[in-house]
PDB file of C-alpha atoms and ligand atoms in Angstrom:
ATOM      1  CA  MET A   1     -44.179  42.265-167.297  1.00 97.00           C
ATOM      2  CA  ILE A   2     -40.140  41.188-168.131  1.00 98.00           C
ATOM      3  CA  ILE A   3     -36.881  42.750-166.766  1.00 98.00           C
ATOM      4  CA  GLY A   4     -33.429  41.334-167.967  1.00 98.00           C
ATOM      5  CA  GLY A   5     -30.902  42.213-165.936  1.00 98.00           C
ATOM      6  CA  SER A   6     -27.532  43.008-167.660  1.00 97.00           C
ATOM      7  CA  ARG A   7     -26.279  39.498-168.047  1.00 97.00           C
ATOM      8  CA  SER A   8     -29.067  38.244-169.197  1.00 98.00           C
ATOM      9  CA  LYS A   9     -30.689  40.577-171.891  1.00 97.00           C
ATOM     10  CA  SER A  10     -30.705  38.448-174.890  1.00 97.00           C
ATOM     11  CA  ILE A  11     -32.765  35.818-172.966  1.00 98.00           C
ATOM     12  CA  ALA A  12     -34.986  38.386-171.757  1.00 98.00           C
ATOM     13  CA  GLU A  13     -35.771  39.524-174.870  1.00 98.00           C
ATOM     14  CA  ASP A  14     -36.413  36.068-176.507  1.00 98.00           C
ATOM     15  CA  LEU A  15     -38.918  35.293-173.558  1.00 98.00           C
ATOM     16  CA  SER A  16     -40.514  38.821-173.875  1.00 98.00           C
ATOM     17  CA  LYS A  17     -41.371  37.518-177.577  1.00 98.00           C
ATOM     18  CA  LEU A  18     -42.028  33.789-177.270  1.00 98.00           C
ATOM     19  CA  LEU A  19     -44.612  34.804-173.824  1.00 97.00           C
ATOM     20  CA  LYS A  20     -45.990  38.118-175.745  1.00 97.00           C
ATOM     21  CA  MET A  21     -44.673  39.753-172.341  1.00 96.00           C
ATOM     22  CA  PRO A  22     -43.491  43.730-172.197  1.00 97.00           C
ATOM     23  CA  LEU A  23     -39.806  44.122-171.680  1.00 98.00           C
ATOM     24  CA  ILE A  24     -39.316  46.680-169.418  1.00 98.00           C
ATOM     25  CA  ASP A  25     -36.034  48.515-169.835  1.00 96.00           C
ATOM     26  CA  LEU A  26     -33.645  49.264-166.948  1.00 98.00           C
ATOM     27  CA  VAL A  27     -32.110  52.989-165.973  1.00 98.00           C
ATOM     28  CA  SER A  28     -29.033  51.941-164.601  1.00 97.00           C
ATOM     29  CA  LYS A  29     -25.663  53.704-163.839  1.00 98.00           C
ATOM     30  CA  ARG A  30     -22.583  53.443-161.513  1.00 98.00           C
ATOM     31  CA  PHE A  31     -22.248  55.769-158.916  1.00 98.00           C
ATOM     32  CA  PRO A  32     -18.759  57.182-158.691  1.00 98.00           C
ATOM     33  CA  ASP A  33     -17.056  54.750-156.426  1.00 98.00           C
ATOM     34  CA  GLY A  34     -18.154  51.802-158.219  1.00 97.00           C
ATOM     35  CA  GLU A  35     -21.444  50.903-156.646  1.00 98.00           C
ATOM     36  CA  LEU A  36     -24.702  50.283-159.088  1.00 98.00           C
ATOM     37  CA  TYR A  37     -27.674  52.646-159.136  1.00 98.00           C
ATOM     38  CA  LEU A  38     -30.633  51.130-161.058  1.00 98.00           C
ATOM     39  CA  ARG A  39     -34.421  52.161-161.253  1.00 98.00           C
ATOM     40  CA  ILE A  40     -37.183  50.452-163.102  1.00 98.00           C
ATOM     41  CA  PRO A  41     -39.065  53.136-164.904  1.00 98.00           C
ATOM     42  CA  GLU A  42     -42.624  51.821-165.334  1.00 96.00           C
ATOM     43  CA  GLU A  43     -45.524  51.386-163.013  1.00 97.00           C
ATOM     44  CA  ILE A  44     -45.304  47.569-161.639  1.00 98.00           C
ATOM     45  CA  LYS A  45     -47.528  47.782-158.951  1.00 98.00           C
ATOM     46  CA  GLY A  46     -50.181  45.058-158.593  1.00 97.00           C
ATOM     47  CA  HIS A  47     -48.229  43.229-161.495  1.00 97.00           C
ATOM     48  CA  ARG A  48     -46.555  39.878-161.898  1.00 97.00           C
ATOM     49  CA  ILE A  49     -43.060  40.528-162.170  1.00 98.00           C
ATOM     50  CA  VAL A  50     -40.119  38.077-163.824  1.00 98.00           C
ATOM     51  CA  VAL A  51     -36.588  39.244-163.556  1.00 98.00           C
ATOM     52  CA  ILE A  52     -33.806  37.531-165.621  1.00 98.00           C
ATOM     53  CA  GLN A  53     -30.497  37.095-164.623  1.00 98.00           C
ATOM     54  CA  THR A  54     -27.374  35.296-164.261  1.00 98.00           C
ATOM     55  CA  ALA A  55     -26.116  34.866-160.836  1.00 98.00           C
ATOM     56  CA  TYR A  56     -22.442  35.510-162.373  1.00 98.00           C
ATOM     57  CA  PRO A  57     -19.902  36.570-162.096  1.00 98.00           C
ATOM     58  CA  ASP A  58     -20.279  38.793-158.562  1.00 98.00           C
ATOM     59  CA  GLU A  59     -21.647  41.935-159.962  1.00 97.00           C
ATOM     60  CA  SER A  60     -24.523  39.985-161.665  1.00 98.00           C
ATOM     61  CA  ILE A  61     -25.671  38.764-158.232  1.00 98.00           C
ATOM     62  CA  ILE A  62     -25.753  42.483-156.670  1.00 98.00           C
ATOM     63  CA  GLU A  63     -27.841  43.315-159.673  1.00 98.00           C
ATOM     64  CA  LEU A  64     -30.206  40.492-159.365  1.00 98.00           C
ATOM     65  CA  LEU A  65     -30.890  41.414-155.603  1.00 98.00           C
ATOM     66  CA  LEU A  66     -31.299  45.171-156.543  1.00 98.00           C
ATOM     67  CA  ILE A  67     -33.772  44.390-159.253  1.00 98.00           C
ATOM     68  CA  LEU A  68     -35.709  42.303-156.667  1.00 98.00           C
ATOM     69  CA  ASN A  69     -35.439  45.012-154.260  1.00 98.00           C
ATOM     70  CA  ALA A  70     -36.786  47.277-156.217  1.00 98.00           C
ATOM     71  CA  ALA A  71     -39.486  45.511-157.917  1.00 98.00           C
ATOM     72  CA  ARG A  72     -40.955  44.314-154.030  1.00 98.00           C
ATOM     73  CA  GLU A  73     -40.448  47.785-153.106  1.00 98.00           C
ATOM     74  CA  ALA A  74     -42.892  49.280-156.346  1.00 98.00           C
ATOM     75  CA  ASN A  75     -45.092  46.901-155.029  1.00 98.00           C
ATOM     76  CA  ALA A  76     -45.020  44.425-157.500  1.00 98.00           C
ATOM     77  CA  ASP A  77     -47.998  41.584-157.136  1.00 96.00           C
ATOM     78  CA  ASN A  78     -45.706  38.139-157.888  1.00 97.00           C
ATOM     79  CA  ILE A  79     -42.048  37.935-158.558  1.00 98.00           C
ATOM     80  CA  THR A  80     -40.237  35.531-160.352  1.00 98.00           C
ATOM     81  CA  ALA A  81     -36.517  35.324-160.082  1.00 98.00           C
ATOM     82  CA  VAL A  82     -34.974  33.323-163.334  1.00 98.00           C
ATOM     83  CA  ILE A  83     -31.710  31.976-163.032  1.00 98.00           C
ATOM     84  CA  PRO A  84     -30.476  30.502-165.835  1.00 98.00           C
ATOM     85  CA  TYR A  85     -27.186  30.016-164.328  1.00 98.00           C
ATOM     86  CA  MET A  86     -26.742  29.779-160.870  1.00 98.00           C
ATOM     87  CA  GLY A  87     -22.990  30.640-159.512  1.00 98.00           C
ATOM     88  CA  TYR A  88     -21.584  29.300-156.648  1.00 98.00           C
ATOM     89  CA  ALA A  89     -23.586  25.834-157.292  1.00 97.00           C
ATOM     90  CA  ARG A  90     -19.991  24.218-156.355  1.00 96.00           C
ATOM     91  CA  GLN A  91     -19.696  24.919-153.499  1.00 97.00           C
ATOM     92  CA  ASP A  92     -22.902  23.049-152.363  1.00 97.00           C
ATOM     93  CA  ARG A  93     -21.886  21.469-149.054  1.00 97.00           C
ATOM     94  CA  LYS A  94     -18.988  21.877-146.502  1.00 97.00           C
ATOM     95  CA  PHE A  95     -15.768  19.686-147.938  1.00 95.00           C
ATOM     96  CA  ASN A  96     -13.664  20.811-145.223  1.00 96.00           C
ATOM     97  CA  GLU A  97     -14.664  22.765-141.455  1.00 97.00           C
ATOM     98  CA  GLY A  98     -14.893  26.539-141.674  1.00 98.00           C
ATOM     99  CA  GLU A  99     -16.147  26.675-145.114  1.00 98.00           C
ATOM    100  CA  PRO A 100     -19.468  28.130-146.165  1.00 98.00           C
ATOM    101  CA  ILE A 101     -21.930  26.207-148.191  1.00 98.00           C
ATOM    102  CA  SER A 102     -21.542  29.166-150.487  1.00 98.00           C
ATOM    103  CA  ALA A 103     -24.819  27.925-152.710  1.00 98.00           C
ATOM    104  CA  LYS A 104     -27.400  28.255-149.923  1.00 98.00           C
ATOM    105  CA  ALA A 105     -25.867  32.316-148.764  1.00 98.00           C
ATOM    106  CA  ILE A 106     -26.655  33.283-152.161  1.00 98.00           C
ATOM    107  CA  ALA A 107     -30.158  31.088-152.303  1.00 98.00           C
ATOM    108  CA  ARG A 108     -31.610  32.380-149.421  1.00 98.00           C
ATOM    109  CA  ILE A 109     -30.164  36.321-150.257  1.00 98.00           C
ATOM    110  CA  ILE A 110     -31.924  35.797-153.675  1.00 98.00           C
ATOM    111  CA  SER A 111     -35.320  34.539-151.358  1.00 98.00           C
ATOM    112  CA  ILE A 112     -35.063  37.778-149.592  1.00 98.00           C
ATOM    113  CA  ASP A 113     -37.492  39.879-152.347  1.00 98.00           C
ATOM    114  CA  ALA A 114     -37.651  36.578-154.592  1.00 98.00           C
ATOM    115  CA  ASP A 115     -41.649  34.891-154.235  1.00 98.00           C
ATOM    116  CA  ASP A 116     -40.263  32.033-155.911  1.00 98.00           C
ATOM    117  CA  VAL A 117     -37.697  30.701-158.493  1.00 98.00           C
ATOM    118  CA  VAL A 118     -36.502  29.042-162.423  1.00 98.00           C
ATOM    119  CA  THR A 119     -33.361  27.853-162.843  1.00 98.00           C
ATOM    120  CA  ILE A 120     -31.642  25.721-165.381  1.00 98.00           C
ATOM    121  CA  ASP A 121     -29.352  22.214-164.645  1.00 98.00           C
ATOM    122  CA  PRO A 122     -27.828  23.937-160.976  1.00 97.00           C
ATOM    123  CA  HIS A 123     -25.107  22.076-160.430  1.00 95.00           C
ATOM    124  CA  LYS A 124     -27.056  19.889-158.012  1.00 94.00           C
ATOM    125  CA  GLU A 125     -30.766  19.352-158.056  1.00 93.00           C
ATOM    126  CA  TYR A 126     -30.957  19.851-153.967  1.00 96.00           C
ATOM    127  CA  ILE A 127     -29.458  23.358-154.370  1.00 97.00           C
ATOM    128  CA  SER A 128     -33.297  24.029-155.184  1.00 97.00           C
ATOM    129  CA  ASP A 129     -33.812  23.405-151.791  1.00 98.00           C
ATOM    130  CA  PHE A 130     -31.634  26.165-150.177  1.00 98.00           C
ATOM    131  CA  PHE A 131     -33.638  28.811-151.621  1.00 98.00           C
ATOM    132  CA  GLY A 132     -36.660  28.376-148.904  1.00 97.00           C
ATOM    133  CA  ILE A 133     -39.285  29.525-151.189  1.00 98.00           C
ATOM    134  CA  PRO A 134     -40.605  27.235-154.574  1.00 98.00           C
ATOM    135  CA  CYS A 135     -37.876  26.458-157.212  1.00 98.00           C
ATOM    136  CA  LYS A 136     -38.525  24.756-160.403  1.00 98.00           C
ATOM    137  CA  VAL A 137     -35.368  23.261-162.382  1.00 98.00           C
ATOM    138  CA  SER A 138     -35.390  21.748-165.371  1.00 98.00           C
ATOM    139  CA  SER A 139     -32.879  20.487-167.868  1.00 98.00           C
ATOM    140  CA  ALA A 140     -31.442  22.175-170.998  1.00 98.00           C
ATOM    141  CA  ILE A 141     -29.459  18.681-172.411  1.00 98.00           C
ATOM    142  CA  PRO A 142     -32.441  17.951-174.926  1.00 98.00           C
ATOM    143  CA  LEU A 143     -31.650  21.285-176.575  1.00 98.00           C
ATOM    144  CA  ILE A 144     -28.215  20.417-176.584  1.00 98.00           C
ATOM    145  CA  ALA A 145     -29.106  17.126-177.826  1.00 98.00           C
ATOM    146  CA  ASP A 146     -31.217  18.196-180.372  1.00 98.00           C
ATOM    147  CA  TYR A 147     -27.973  20.682-181.923  1.00 98.00           C
ATOM    148  CA  LEU A 148     -26.126  17.607-182.020  1.00 98.00           C
ATOM    149  CA  LYS A 149     -28.537  15.718-184.441  1.00 98.00           C
ATOM    150  CA  ASP A 150     -26.954  16.399-187.333  1.00 97.00           C
ATOM    151  CA  LYS A 151     -22.924  16.226-186.221  1.00 98.00           C
ATOM    152  CA  ASN A 152     -22.801  12.135-186.471  1.00 98.00           C
ATOM    153  CA  ILE A 153     -22.321  11.729-182.859  1.00 98.00           C
ATOM    154  CA  ASP A 154     -21.455   8.072-182.446  1.00 98.00           C
ATOM    155  CA  MET A 155     -21.333   8.313-178.845  1.00 97.00           C
ATOM    156  CA  VAL A 156     -21.900  10.644-175.857  1.00 97.00           C
ATOM    157  CA  LEU A 157     -19.126  10.826-173.252  1.00 96.00           C
ATOM    158  CA  ALA A 158     -19.370  11.978-169.714  1.00 96.00           C
ATOM    159  CA  PRO A 159     -16.374  13.006-168.076  1.00 94.00           C
ATOM    160  CA  ASP A 160     -16.953  11.463-164.919  1.00 92.00           C
ATOM    161  CA  LYS A 161     -19.328   9.295-163.292  1.00 90.00           C
ATOM    162  CA  GLY A 162     -21.387  12.545-162.110  1.00 89.00           C
ATOM    163  CA  ALA A 163     -21.911  13.810-165.048  1.00 93.00           C
ATOM    164  CA  LEU A 164     -23.225  10.578-166.524  1.00 95.00           C
ATOM    165  CA  LYS A 165     -26.564  10.593-166.277  1.00 95.00           C
ATOM    166  CA  ARG A 166     -26.724  13.922-168.039  1.00 96.00           C
ATOM    167  CA  ALA A 167     -24.529  11.799-170.802  1.00 97.00           C
ATOM    168  CA  GLU A 168     -27.224   9.020-170.765  1.00 98.00           C
ATOM    169  CA  VAL A 169     -29.929  11.721-171.200  1.00 98.00           C
ATOM    170  CA  ALA A 170     -28.178  13.167-174.761  1.00 98.00           C
ATOM    171  CA  ALA A 171     -27.023   9.430-175.620  1.00 98.00           C
ATOM    172  CA  ASP A 172     -30.638   8.857-175.571  1.00 98.00           C
ATOM    173  CA  ILE A 173     -31.946  11.420-177.791  1.00 98.00           C
ATOM    174  CA  LEU A 174     -29.247  10.626-180.319  1.00 98.00           C
ATOM    175  CA  LYS A 175     -29.598   7.068-180.002  1.00 98.00           C
ATOM    176  CA  CYS A 176     -25.756   6.648-179.596  1.00 97.00           C
ATOM    177  CA  GLU A 177     -23.766   4.723-177.000  1.00 95.00           C
ATOM    178  CA  VAL A 178     -22.804   6.189-173.588  1.00 96.00           C
ATOM    179  CA  ASP A 179     -19.998   6.064-171.510  1.00 94.00           C
ATOM    180  CA  TYR A 180     -18.287   7.837-168.659  1.00 93.00           C
ATOM    181  CA  LEU A 181     -14.174   8.791-167.725  1.00 91.00           C
ATOM    182  CA  GLU A 182     -13.019   8.634-164.164  1.00 86.00           C
ATOM    183  CA  LYS A 183     -11.929  12.253-163.163  1.00 82.00           C
ATOM    184  CA  THR A 184      -9.734  12.981-160.226  1.00 82.00           C
ATOM    185  CA  ARG A 185      -9.768  16.587-159.418  1.00 80.00           C
ATOM    186  CA  ILE A 186      -6.473  17.799-157.811  1.00 81.00           C
ATOM    187  CA  ASP A 187      -7.380  21.244-157.138  1.00 81.00           C
ATOM    188  CA  GLY A 188      -8.979  23.873-158.678  1.00 77.00           C
ATOM    189  CA  ILE A 189      -6.910  24.270-162.098  1.00 78.00           C
ATOM    190  CA  THR A 190      -5.704  20.430-162.229  1.00 82.00           C
ATOM    191  CA  ILE A 191      -7.892  17.164-162.900  1.00 77.00           C
ATOM    192  CA  GLU A 192      -6.243  13.567-163.676  1.00 81.00           C
ATOM    193  CA  VAL A 193      -8.291  11.661-166.150  1.00 78.00           C
ATOM    194  CA  THR A 194      -7.375   7.762-165.210  1.00 75.00           C
ATOM    195  CA  PRO A 195      -7.049   6.038-168.798  1.00 70.00           C
ATOM    196  CA  LYS A 196      -9.627   3.923-169.719  1.00 79.00           C
ATOM    197  CA  LYS A 197     -10.161   1.763-172.817  1.00 83.00           C
ATOM    198  CA  LEU A 198     -12.202   3.449-174.732  1.00 86.00           C
ATOM    199  CA  ASP A 199     -14.639   1.839-177.956  1.00 90.00           C
ATOM    200  CA  VAL A 200     -13.591   5.272-179.264  1.00 93.00           C
ATOM    201  CA  ASN A 201     -10.964   4.747-182.608  1.00 95.00           C
ATOM    202  CA  GLY A 202     -12.168   6.267-185.505  1.00 97.00           C
ATOM    203  CA  LYS A 203     -15.458   7.743-183.750  1.00 97.00           C
ATOM    204  CA  ASN A 204     -16.993  11.235-183.684  1.00 98.00           C
ATOM    205  CA  ILE A 205     -17.764  11.861-179.608  1.00 98.00           C
ATOM    206  CA  ALA A 206     -19.827  14.527-177.847  1.00 98.00           C
ATOM    207  CA  ILE A 207     -18.477  15.264-174.324  1.00 97.00           C
ATOM    208  CA  VAL A 208     -21.428  16.110-172.274  1.00 97.00           C
ATOM    209  CA  ASP A 209     -20.790  18.142-168.669  1.00 97.00           C
ATOM    210  CA  ASP A 210     -23.084  21.033-167.073  1.00 97.00           C
ATOM    211  CA  ILE A 211     -19.771  23.537-166.494  1.00 97.00           C
ATOM    212  CA  ILE A 212     -17.058  23.942-168.632  1.00 98.00           C
ATOM    213  CA  SER A 213     -15.211  26.116-165.825  1.00 97.00           C
ATOM    214  CA  THR A 214     -11.285  26.511-166.292  1.00 96.00           C
ATOM    215  CA  GLY A 215     -11.926  24.103-168.843  1.00 96.00           C
ATOM    216  CA  GLY A 216      -9.460  21.459-167.218  1.00 94.00           C
ATOM    217  CA  THR A 217     -11.996  18.435-167.288  1.00 94.00           C
ATOM    218  CA  ILE A 218     -12.823  18.940-171.107  1.00 96.00           C
ATOM    219  CA  ALA A 219      -9.054  19.101-172.186  1.00 96.00           C
ATOM    220  CA  SER A 220      -8.307  15.723-170.165  1.00 93.00           C
ATOM    221  CA  SER A 221     -11.525  14.066-171.559  1.00 94.00           C
ATOM    222  CA  ILE A 222     -10.626  15.096-175.104  1.00 96.00           C
ATOM    223  CA  GLU A 223      -6.592  14.421-175.002  1.00 95.00           C
ATOM    224  CA  GLU A 224      -7.766  11.245-173.103  1.00 92.00           C
ATOM    225  CA  LEU A 225     -10.107  10.534-176.552  1.00 94.00           C
ATOM    226  CA  LYS A 226      -7.687  11.399-178.996  1.00 96.00           C
ATOM    227  CA  ARG A 227      -4.874   9.576-177.886  1.00 94.00           C
ATOM    228  CA  GLN A 228      -7.302   6.604-178.120  1.00 94.00           C
ATOM    229  CA  GLY A 229      -8.326   7.405-181.958  1.00 95.00           C
ATOM    230  CA  ALA A 230     -11.148   9.238-181.539  1.00 97.00           C
ATOM    231  CA  GLU A 231     -11.530  11.073-185.314  1.00 98.00           C
ATOM    232  CA  LYS A 232     -14.082  14.333-183.790  1.00 98.00           C
ATOM    233  CA  ALA A 233     -14.237  15.548-180.277  1.00 98.00           C
ATOM    234  CA  ILE A 234     -16.784  18.138-179.569  1.00 98.00           C
ATOM    235  CA  ALA A 235     -17.403  20.205-175.925  1.00 98.00           C
ATOM    236  CA  ALA A 236     -21.193  20.720-175.630  1.00 98.00           C
ATOM    237  CA  CYS A 237     -22.161  21.990-171.911  1.00 98.00           C
ATOM    238  CA  ILE A 238     -24.547  23.827-170.248  1.00 98.00           C
ATOM    239  CA  HIS A 239     -23.066  26.568-168.629  1.00 98.00           C
ATOM    240  CA  GLY A 240     -20.035  28.111-170.329  1.00 98.00           C
ATOM    241  CA  VAL A 241     -17.974  29.978-167.780  1.00 98.00           C
ATOM    242  CA  PHE A 242     -14.621  29.785-169.598  1.00 98.00           C
ATOM    243  CA  ALA A 243     -12.334  30.940-166.565  1.00 97.00           C
ATOM    244  CA  GLY A 244      -8.677  32.176-167.812  1.00 97.00           C
ATOM    245  CA  ASN A 245      -7.249  30.760-170.753  1.00 98.00           C
ATOM    246  CA  ALA A 246     -10.073  27.906-171.023  1.00 98.00           C
ATOM    247  CA  ILE A 247     -11.076  28.175-174.285  1.00 98.00           C
ATOM    248  CA  GLU A 248      -7.447  28.163-175.562  1.00 98.00           C
ATOM    249  CA  LYS A 249      -6.320  24.830-173.657  1.00 97.00           C
ATOM    250  CA  ILE A 250      -9.520  22.740-175.239  1.00 98.00           C
ATOM    251  CA  ARG A 251      -8.338  24.179-178.307  1.00 98.00           C
ATOM    252  CA  ASN A 252      -5.185  22.608-177.982  1.00 98.00           C
ATOM    253  CA  ALA A 253      -6.446  19.682-176.412  1.00 97.00           C
ATOM    254  CA  GLY A 254      -7.392  19.091-179.871  1.00 97.00           C
ATOM    255  CA  CYS A 255     -11.089  20.052-179.446  1.00 98.00           C
ATOM    256  CA  ASP A 256     -13.240  20.470-183.185  1.00 98.00           C
ATOM    257  CA  GLU A 257     -16.144  22.317-181.959  1.00 98.00           C
ATOM    258  CA  ILE A 258     -17.421  23.708-178.773  1.00 98.00           C
ATOM    259  CA  VAL A 259     -21.137  24.379-178.311  1.00 98.00           C
ATOM    260  CA  THR A 260     -23.008  25.872-174.845  1.00 98.00           C
ATOM    261  CA  THR A 261     -26.308  27.027-174.237  1.00 98.00           C
ATOM    262  CA  ASP A 262     -26.741  31.241-173.764  1.00 98.00           C
ATOM    263  CA  THR A 263     -26.712  30.683-169.898  1.00 98.00           C
ATOM    264  CA  ILE A 264     -23.805  32.904-169.705  1.00 98.00           C
ATOM    265  CA  PRO A 265     -23.404  34.598-172.785  1.00 97.00           C
ATOM    266  CA  ASN A 266     -20.469  33.624-174.700  1.00 97.00           C
ATOM    267  CA  PRO A 267     -18.719  32.861-178.232  1.00 97.00           C
ATOM    268  CA  PHE A 268     -19.923  29.338-178.272  1.00 98.00           C
ATOM    269  CA  SER A 269     -23.638  30.349-177.114  1.00 98.00           C
ATOM    270  CA  LYS A 270     -25.292  28.230-179.791  1.00 98.00           C
ATOM    271  CA  VAL A 271     -28.056  26.680-178.195  1.00 98.00           C
ATOM    272  CA  LYS A 272     -30.881  29.031-176.569  1.00 98.00           C
ATOM    273  CA  VAL A 273     -32.338  28.356-173.402  1.00 98.00           C
ATOM    274  CA  ALA A 274     -35.687  31.043-173.742  1.00 98.00           C
ATOM    275  CA  PRO A 275     -38.025  28.335-175.265  1.00 98.00           C
ATOM    276  CA  LEU A 276     -37.083  26.359-171.916  1.00 98.00           C
ATOM    277  CA  LEU A 277     -37.187  28.965-169.675  1.00 98.00           C
ATOM    278  CA  ALA A 278     -41.036  30.023-171.753  1.00 98.00           C
ATOM    279  CA  GLU A 279     -42.647  26.510-171.178  1.00 97.00           C
ATOM    280  CA  MET A 280     -41.177  26.266-167.319  1.00 97.00           C
ATOM    281  CA  LEU A 281     -42.901  29.732-167.145  1.00 96.00           C
ATOM    282  CA  LYS A 282     -46.384  29.109-168.506  1.00 90.00           C
ATOM    283  CA  GLY A 283     -46.495  26.459-166.174  1.00 69.00           C
ATOM    284  CA  LYS A 284     -46.526  28.292-163.191  1.00 63.00           C
TER     285      LYS A 284
HETATM  286  C1  R5P B   1     -17.801  19.268-161.712  1.00 92.13           C
HETATM  287  O1  R5P B   1     -18.237  18.391-161.319  1.00 92.13           O
HETATM  288  C2  R5P B   1     -18.621  19.929-162.821  1.00 92.13           C
HETATM  289  O2  R5P B   1     -19.381  18.810-163.587  1.00 92.13           O
HETATM  290  C3  R5P B   1     -17.629  20.044-164.341  1.00 92.13           C
HETATM  291  O3  R5P B   1     -17.015  18.982-164.641  1.00 92.13           O
HETATM  292  C4  R5P B   1     -16.525  21.144-163.705  1.00 92.13           C
HETATM  293  O4  R5P B   1     -17.037  22.195-162.885  1.00 92.13           O
HETATM  294  C5  R5P B   1     -15.540  22.026-164.523  1.00 92.13           C
HETATM  295  O5  R5P B   1     -15.008  22.497-164.291  1.00 92.13           O
HETATM  296  P1  R5P B   1     -13.522  22.732-165.197  1.00 92.13           P
HETATM  297  O6  R5P B   1     -13.493  23.255-166.606  1.00 92.13           O
HETATM  298  O7  R5P B   1     -12.580  23.943-164.515  1.00 92.13           O
HETATM  299  O8  R5P B   1     -12.684  21.407-165.506  1.00 92.13           O
END
């Protein structure tokens, strides 16, 4: 049986159809003080339960924990937490003394009531180890590359060296060139892209990253590309967070199209991850 949290309802519906597994509709409401109440209105004792909920923003994490606990308290046989987007994953280590390893903290509380986890493109693959229970990771980059196939892409660009591996996977599928930019993060919202001569004049470029958050990384990359004469710049990512005025920032930089998956529902969720999740769940 499948239970979809409020942030991942449409993925839950897609998965229920693909896997031919019944979808349970949660009963939920807010208490007067804003706290969440929920109930699984069906008998799930002894069943294998798949709970789908993106771990972003904070209230979605609380909802995920409550659903997992409700399933545990109802004596489900096996509980899989499907987390399309794992929030807090960018604080995956202590950058300064006194900081938490936020990704580890969130992973640990999810593990209390889940038996195993399935997630897509966590910011770093080693985050899967933080759960302490089996965690299956897969990448939606091939799905993004499939979407880009009819866009006449000449080059895939990684906005920084860390994103190069993902860009190479996409370039391989699109059979095109690949390159990367040198990015320096000054603070949470300020990005500096070191000018680097790229062979982009008159070309169609897809910038591929795992996350677009403030849009600073993608906007600076597009500005650099357009400055060097790129014809078209498509911003492609797995997880579209789009914090604050990210969309406006990216558009003002001259972006021709934005595409993301539906791990975080947003106006550019053109690529569905349910087929990938269905394959991951079948193999379990
Ligand atoms: C960084 O390591 C990530 O891969 C993304 O490049 C980053 O999270 C994007 O953030 P923003 O949109 O705020 O520049």
